[in-house]
Tab-separated table of C-alpha atoms in Angstrom:
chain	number	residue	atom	x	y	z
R	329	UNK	CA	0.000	0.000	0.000
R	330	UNK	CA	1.215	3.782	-1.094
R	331	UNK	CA	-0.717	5.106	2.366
R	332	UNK	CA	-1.303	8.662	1.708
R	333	UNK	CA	-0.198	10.125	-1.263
R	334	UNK	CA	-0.484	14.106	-1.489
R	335	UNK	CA	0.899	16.488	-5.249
R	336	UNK	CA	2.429	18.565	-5.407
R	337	UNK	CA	5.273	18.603	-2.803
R	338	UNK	CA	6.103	21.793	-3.246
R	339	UNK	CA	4.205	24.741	-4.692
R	340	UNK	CA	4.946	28.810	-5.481
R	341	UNK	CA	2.009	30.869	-6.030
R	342	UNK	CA	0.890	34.665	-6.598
R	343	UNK	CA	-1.727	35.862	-4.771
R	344	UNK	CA	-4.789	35.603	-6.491
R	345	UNK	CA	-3.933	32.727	-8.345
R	346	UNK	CA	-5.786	29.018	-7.100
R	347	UNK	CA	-5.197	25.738	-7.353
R	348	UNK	CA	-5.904	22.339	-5.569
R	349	UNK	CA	-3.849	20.260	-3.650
R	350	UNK	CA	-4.411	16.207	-4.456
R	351	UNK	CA	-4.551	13.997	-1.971
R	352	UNK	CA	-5.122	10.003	-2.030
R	353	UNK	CA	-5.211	7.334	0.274
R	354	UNK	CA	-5.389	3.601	-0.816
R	355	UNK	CA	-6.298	2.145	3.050
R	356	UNK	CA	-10.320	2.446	2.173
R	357	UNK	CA	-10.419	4.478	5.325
R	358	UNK	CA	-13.845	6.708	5.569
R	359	UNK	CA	-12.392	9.479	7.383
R	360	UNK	CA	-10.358	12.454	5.953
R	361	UNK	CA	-8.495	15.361	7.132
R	362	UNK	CA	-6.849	18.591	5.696
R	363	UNK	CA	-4.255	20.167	7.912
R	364	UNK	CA	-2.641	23.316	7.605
R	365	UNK	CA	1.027	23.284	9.985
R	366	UNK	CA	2.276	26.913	10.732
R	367	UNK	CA	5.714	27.364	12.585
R	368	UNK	CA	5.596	27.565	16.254
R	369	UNK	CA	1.766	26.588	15.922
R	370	UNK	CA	0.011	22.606	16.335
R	371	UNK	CA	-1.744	21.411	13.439
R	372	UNK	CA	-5.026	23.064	12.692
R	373	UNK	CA	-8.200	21.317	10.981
R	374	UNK	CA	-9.045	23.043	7.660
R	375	UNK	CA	-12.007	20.545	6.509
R	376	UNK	CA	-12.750	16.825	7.054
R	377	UNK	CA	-14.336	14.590	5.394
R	378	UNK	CA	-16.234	10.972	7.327
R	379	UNK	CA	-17.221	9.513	4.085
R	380	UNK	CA	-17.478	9.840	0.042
R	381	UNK	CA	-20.160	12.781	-0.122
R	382	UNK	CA	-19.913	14.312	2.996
R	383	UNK	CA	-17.543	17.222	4.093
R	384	UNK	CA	-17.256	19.309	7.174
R	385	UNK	CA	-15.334	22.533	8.360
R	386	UNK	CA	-12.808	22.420	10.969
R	387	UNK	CA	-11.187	25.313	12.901
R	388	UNK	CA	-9.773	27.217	9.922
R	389	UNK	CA	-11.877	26.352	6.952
R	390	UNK	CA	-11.684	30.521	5.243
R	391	UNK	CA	-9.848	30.569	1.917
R	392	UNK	CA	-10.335	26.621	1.170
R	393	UNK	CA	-13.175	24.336	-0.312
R	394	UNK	CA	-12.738	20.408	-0.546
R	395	UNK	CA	-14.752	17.588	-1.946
R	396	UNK	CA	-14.927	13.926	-1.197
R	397	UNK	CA	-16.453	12.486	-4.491
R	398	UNK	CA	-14.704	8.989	-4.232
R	399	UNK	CA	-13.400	7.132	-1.027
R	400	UNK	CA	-9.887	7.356	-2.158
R	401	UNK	CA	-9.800	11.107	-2.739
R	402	UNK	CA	-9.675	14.233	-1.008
R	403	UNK	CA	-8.668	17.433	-3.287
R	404	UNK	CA	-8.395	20.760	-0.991
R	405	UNK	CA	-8.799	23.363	-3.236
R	406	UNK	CA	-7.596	27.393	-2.488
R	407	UNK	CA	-9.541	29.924	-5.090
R	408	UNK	CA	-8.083	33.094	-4.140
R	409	UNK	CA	-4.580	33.048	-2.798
R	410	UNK	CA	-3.346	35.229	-0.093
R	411	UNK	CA	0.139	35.416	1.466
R	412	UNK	CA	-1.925	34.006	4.943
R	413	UNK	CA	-1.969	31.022	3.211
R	414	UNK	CA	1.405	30.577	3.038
R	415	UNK	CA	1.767	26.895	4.952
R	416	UNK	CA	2.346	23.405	4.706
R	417	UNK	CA	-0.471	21.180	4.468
R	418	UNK	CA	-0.795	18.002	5.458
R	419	UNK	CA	-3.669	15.720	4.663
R	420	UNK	CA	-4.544	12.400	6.583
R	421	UNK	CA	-7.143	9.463	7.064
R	422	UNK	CA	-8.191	7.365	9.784
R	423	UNK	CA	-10.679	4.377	9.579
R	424	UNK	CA	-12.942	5.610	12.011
R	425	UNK	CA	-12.938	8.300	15.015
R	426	UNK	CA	-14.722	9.567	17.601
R	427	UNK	CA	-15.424	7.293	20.699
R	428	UNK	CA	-16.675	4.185	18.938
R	429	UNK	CA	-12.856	3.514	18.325
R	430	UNK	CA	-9.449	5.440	18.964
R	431	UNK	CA	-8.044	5.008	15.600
R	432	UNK	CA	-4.753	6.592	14.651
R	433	UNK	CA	-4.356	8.884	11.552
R	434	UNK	CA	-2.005	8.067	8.761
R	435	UNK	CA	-0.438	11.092	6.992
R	436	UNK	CA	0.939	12.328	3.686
R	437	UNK	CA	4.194	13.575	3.110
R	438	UNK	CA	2.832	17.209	3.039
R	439	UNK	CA	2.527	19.993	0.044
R	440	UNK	CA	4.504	22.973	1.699
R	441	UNK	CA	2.926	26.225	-0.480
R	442	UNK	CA	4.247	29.942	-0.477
R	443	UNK	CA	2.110	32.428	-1.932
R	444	UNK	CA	4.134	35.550	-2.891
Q	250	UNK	CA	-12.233	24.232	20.897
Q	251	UNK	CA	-9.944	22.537	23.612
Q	252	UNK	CA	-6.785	24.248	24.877
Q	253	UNK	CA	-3.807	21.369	24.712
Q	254	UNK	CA	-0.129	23.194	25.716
Q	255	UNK	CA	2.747	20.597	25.693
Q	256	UNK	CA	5.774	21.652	27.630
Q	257	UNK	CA	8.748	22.301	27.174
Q	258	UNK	CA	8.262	23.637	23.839
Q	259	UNK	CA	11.809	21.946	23.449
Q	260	UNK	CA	14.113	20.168	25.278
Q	261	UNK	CA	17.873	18.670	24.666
Q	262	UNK	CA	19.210	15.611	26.363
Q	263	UNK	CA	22.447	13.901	26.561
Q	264	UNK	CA	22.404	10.207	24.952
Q	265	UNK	CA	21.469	7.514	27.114
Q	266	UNK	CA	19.428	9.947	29.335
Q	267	UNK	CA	15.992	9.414	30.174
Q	268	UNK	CA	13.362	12.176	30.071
Q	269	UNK	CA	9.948	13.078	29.770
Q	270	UNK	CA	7.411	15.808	28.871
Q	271	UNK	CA	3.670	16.838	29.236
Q	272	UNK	CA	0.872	17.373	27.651
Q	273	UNK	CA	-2.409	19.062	29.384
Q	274	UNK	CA	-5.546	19.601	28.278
Q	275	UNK	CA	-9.049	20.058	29.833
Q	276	UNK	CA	-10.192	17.051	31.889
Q	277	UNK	CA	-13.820	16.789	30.252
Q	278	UNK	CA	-15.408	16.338	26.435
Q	279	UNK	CA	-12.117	13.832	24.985
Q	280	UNK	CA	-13.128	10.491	24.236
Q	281	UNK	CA	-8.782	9.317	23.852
Q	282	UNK	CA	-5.263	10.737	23.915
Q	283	UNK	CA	-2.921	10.632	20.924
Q	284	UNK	CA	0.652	11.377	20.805
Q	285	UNK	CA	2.464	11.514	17.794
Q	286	UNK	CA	6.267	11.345	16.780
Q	287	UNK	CA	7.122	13.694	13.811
Q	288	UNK	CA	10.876	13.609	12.267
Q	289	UNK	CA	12.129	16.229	10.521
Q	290	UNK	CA	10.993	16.364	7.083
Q	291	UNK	CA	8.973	13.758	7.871
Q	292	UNK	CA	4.916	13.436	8.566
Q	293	UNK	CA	3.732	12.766	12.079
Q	294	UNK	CA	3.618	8.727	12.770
Q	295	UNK	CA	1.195	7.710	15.555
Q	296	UNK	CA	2.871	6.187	18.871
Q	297	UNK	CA	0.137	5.907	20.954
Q	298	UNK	CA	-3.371	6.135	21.203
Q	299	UNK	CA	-4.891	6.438	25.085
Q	300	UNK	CA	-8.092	5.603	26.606
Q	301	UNK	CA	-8.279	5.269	30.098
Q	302	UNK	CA	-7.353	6.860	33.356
Q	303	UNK	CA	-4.455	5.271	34.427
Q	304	UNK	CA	-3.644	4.064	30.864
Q	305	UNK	CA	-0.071	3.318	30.589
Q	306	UNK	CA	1.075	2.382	26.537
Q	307	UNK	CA	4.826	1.116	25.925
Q	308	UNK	CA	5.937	0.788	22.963
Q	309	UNK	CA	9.885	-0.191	23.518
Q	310	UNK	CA	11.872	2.413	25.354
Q	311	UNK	CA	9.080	5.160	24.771
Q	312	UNK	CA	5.981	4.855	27.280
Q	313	UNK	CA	3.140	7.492	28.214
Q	314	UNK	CA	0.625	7.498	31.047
Q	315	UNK	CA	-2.424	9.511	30.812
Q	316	UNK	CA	-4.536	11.054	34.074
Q	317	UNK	CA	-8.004	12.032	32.638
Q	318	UNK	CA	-9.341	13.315	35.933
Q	319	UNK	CA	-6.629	16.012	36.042
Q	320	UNK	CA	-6.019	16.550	32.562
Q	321	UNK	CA	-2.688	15.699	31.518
Q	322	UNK	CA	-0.559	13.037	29.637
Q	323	UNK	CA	3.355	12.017	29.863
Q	324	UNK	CA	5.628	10.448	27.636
Q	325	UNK	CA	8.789	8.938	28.958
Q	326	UNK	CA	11.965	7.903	26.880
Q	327	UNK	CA	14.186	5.835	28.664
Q	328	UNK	CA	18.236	5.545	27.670
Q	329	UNK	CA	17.634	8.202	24.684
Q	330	UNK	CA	18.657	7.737	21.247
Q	331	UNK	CA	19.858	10.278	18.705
Q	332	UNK	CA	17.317	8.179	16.625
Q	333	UNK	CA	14.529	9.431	19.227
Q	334	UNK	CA	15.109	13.282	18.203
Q	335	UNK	CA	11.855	14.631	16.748
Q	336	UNK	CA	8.837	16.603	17.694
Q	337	UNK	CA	6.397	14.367	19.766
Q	338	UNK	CA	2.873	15.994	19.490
Q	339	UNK	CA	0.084	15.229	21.415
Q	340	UNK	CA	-3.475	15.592	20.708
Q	341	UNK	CA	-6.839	14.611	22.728
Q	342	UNK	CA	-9.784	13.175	20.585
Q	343	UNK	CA	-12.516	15.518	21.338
Q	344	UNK	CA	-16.015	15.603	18.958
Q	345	UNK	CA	-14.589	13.314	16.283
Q	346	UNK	CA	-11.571	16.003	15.732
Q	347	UNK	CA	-8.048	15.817	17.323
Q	348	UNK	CA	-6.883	18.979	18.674
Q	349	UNK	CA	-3.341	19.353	18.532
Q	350	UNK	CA	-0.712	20.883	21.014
Q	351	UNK	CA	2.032	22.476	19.296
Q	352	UNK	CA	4.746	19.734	20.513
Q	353	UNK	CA	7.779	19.497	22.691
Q	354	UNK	CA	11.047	19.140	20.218
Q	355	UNK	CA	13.361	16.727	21.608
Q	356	UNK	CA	17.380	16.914	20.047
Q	357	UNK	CA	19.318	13.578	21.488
Q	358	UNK	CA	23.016	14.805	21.536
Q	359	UNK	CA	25.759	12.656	21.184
């Protein structure tokens, strides 16, 4: 198994300018996550997804949009650029969550973006 | 939106030391405790997920105990490694969401 696979690794943009950051897993886990990982800072929740179809906003969701049409595939997509955005993003998937079961999250290698 | 601080923010130790660090958080609404190990240039790899008051995990010289009542979560690393130099994050489960403290980076020196 490839895990989670997220493209580009690296990414330069102008502000204004969007684009969408790919991210795959091959583990048929339902749950999805899109983290952004600023220095000095823990990771923060941009949007998860618990299943093909349905998406949710986490803690800093402004500036982003996602869409789960597939299991396998989580694109986070920025429309509008700003230098705020300026990050590296992580994306992840777990099996389940929440108290039913504890399970861990599996991560990407990471996309790290700079919007000039 | 829980409040999780880890402390130290960093931390050096001599090889073959032992040491630990902390994570708090608030004692109510978390359903487990993660922590995390994340190498440089690396993504975060999951050492432990916690349950329990009084859970104690092990997973070779690393170990963490976690006190629900009061709020807070250690991870020990006995006879450190320069291997074992990374960020260790922890993160309570809390509404289907982990929220993560900022970690404690740990630099093994030889």
């Amino acid at each position: 198994n490839a895990g989670v696979t997220q493209t580009p690794k690296f990414r330069i943009l102008k502000i204004g300018q969007s684009m969408t950051l790919q991210c795959t897993q091959d583990m048929n886990h339902n749950y999805m996550y899109w983290y952004r990982q600023d220095p000095g800072m823990g990771l923060k929740l941009i949007y998860y997804s618990v299943g093909a179809g349905i998406t949710d906003k986490g803690e800093v969701p402004n500036g982003y949009n996602v869409s789960r049409s597939t299991t396998e595939d989580f694109p986070l997509r920025l429309e509008l650029a700003a230098p705020s955005q300026t990050s590296v993003y992580f994306c992840a998937s777990s099996l389940t969550s929440g108290r039913q079961s504890y399970n861990e999250q599996f991560f990407g290698p990471g996309t790290r973006l700079t919007v000039l | 939106i829980l409040n999780v601080e880890q402390s130290p923010q960093s931390l050096h130790v001599q090889e073959g030391d032992s040491t630990n660090f902390t994570c708090s958080f608030p004692s109510s609404n978390f359903y487990a405790l993660h922590w995390y190990r994340w190498e440089t240039a690396k993504s975060p790899e999951a050492l432990f997920v916690m349950t329990l008051n009084g859970d104690e995990k092990k997973k070779g010289r690393i170990s963490a105990t976690l006190n629900t009542k009061e709020g807070y979560s250690y991870l020990y690393i006995k006879g450190s490694q320069p291997e074992d130099s990374a960020t260790y994050l922890c993160a309570p489960d809390s509404n289907y969401q982990l929220i993560w403290g900022a970690g404690t980076k740990l630099i093994i020196k030889p």
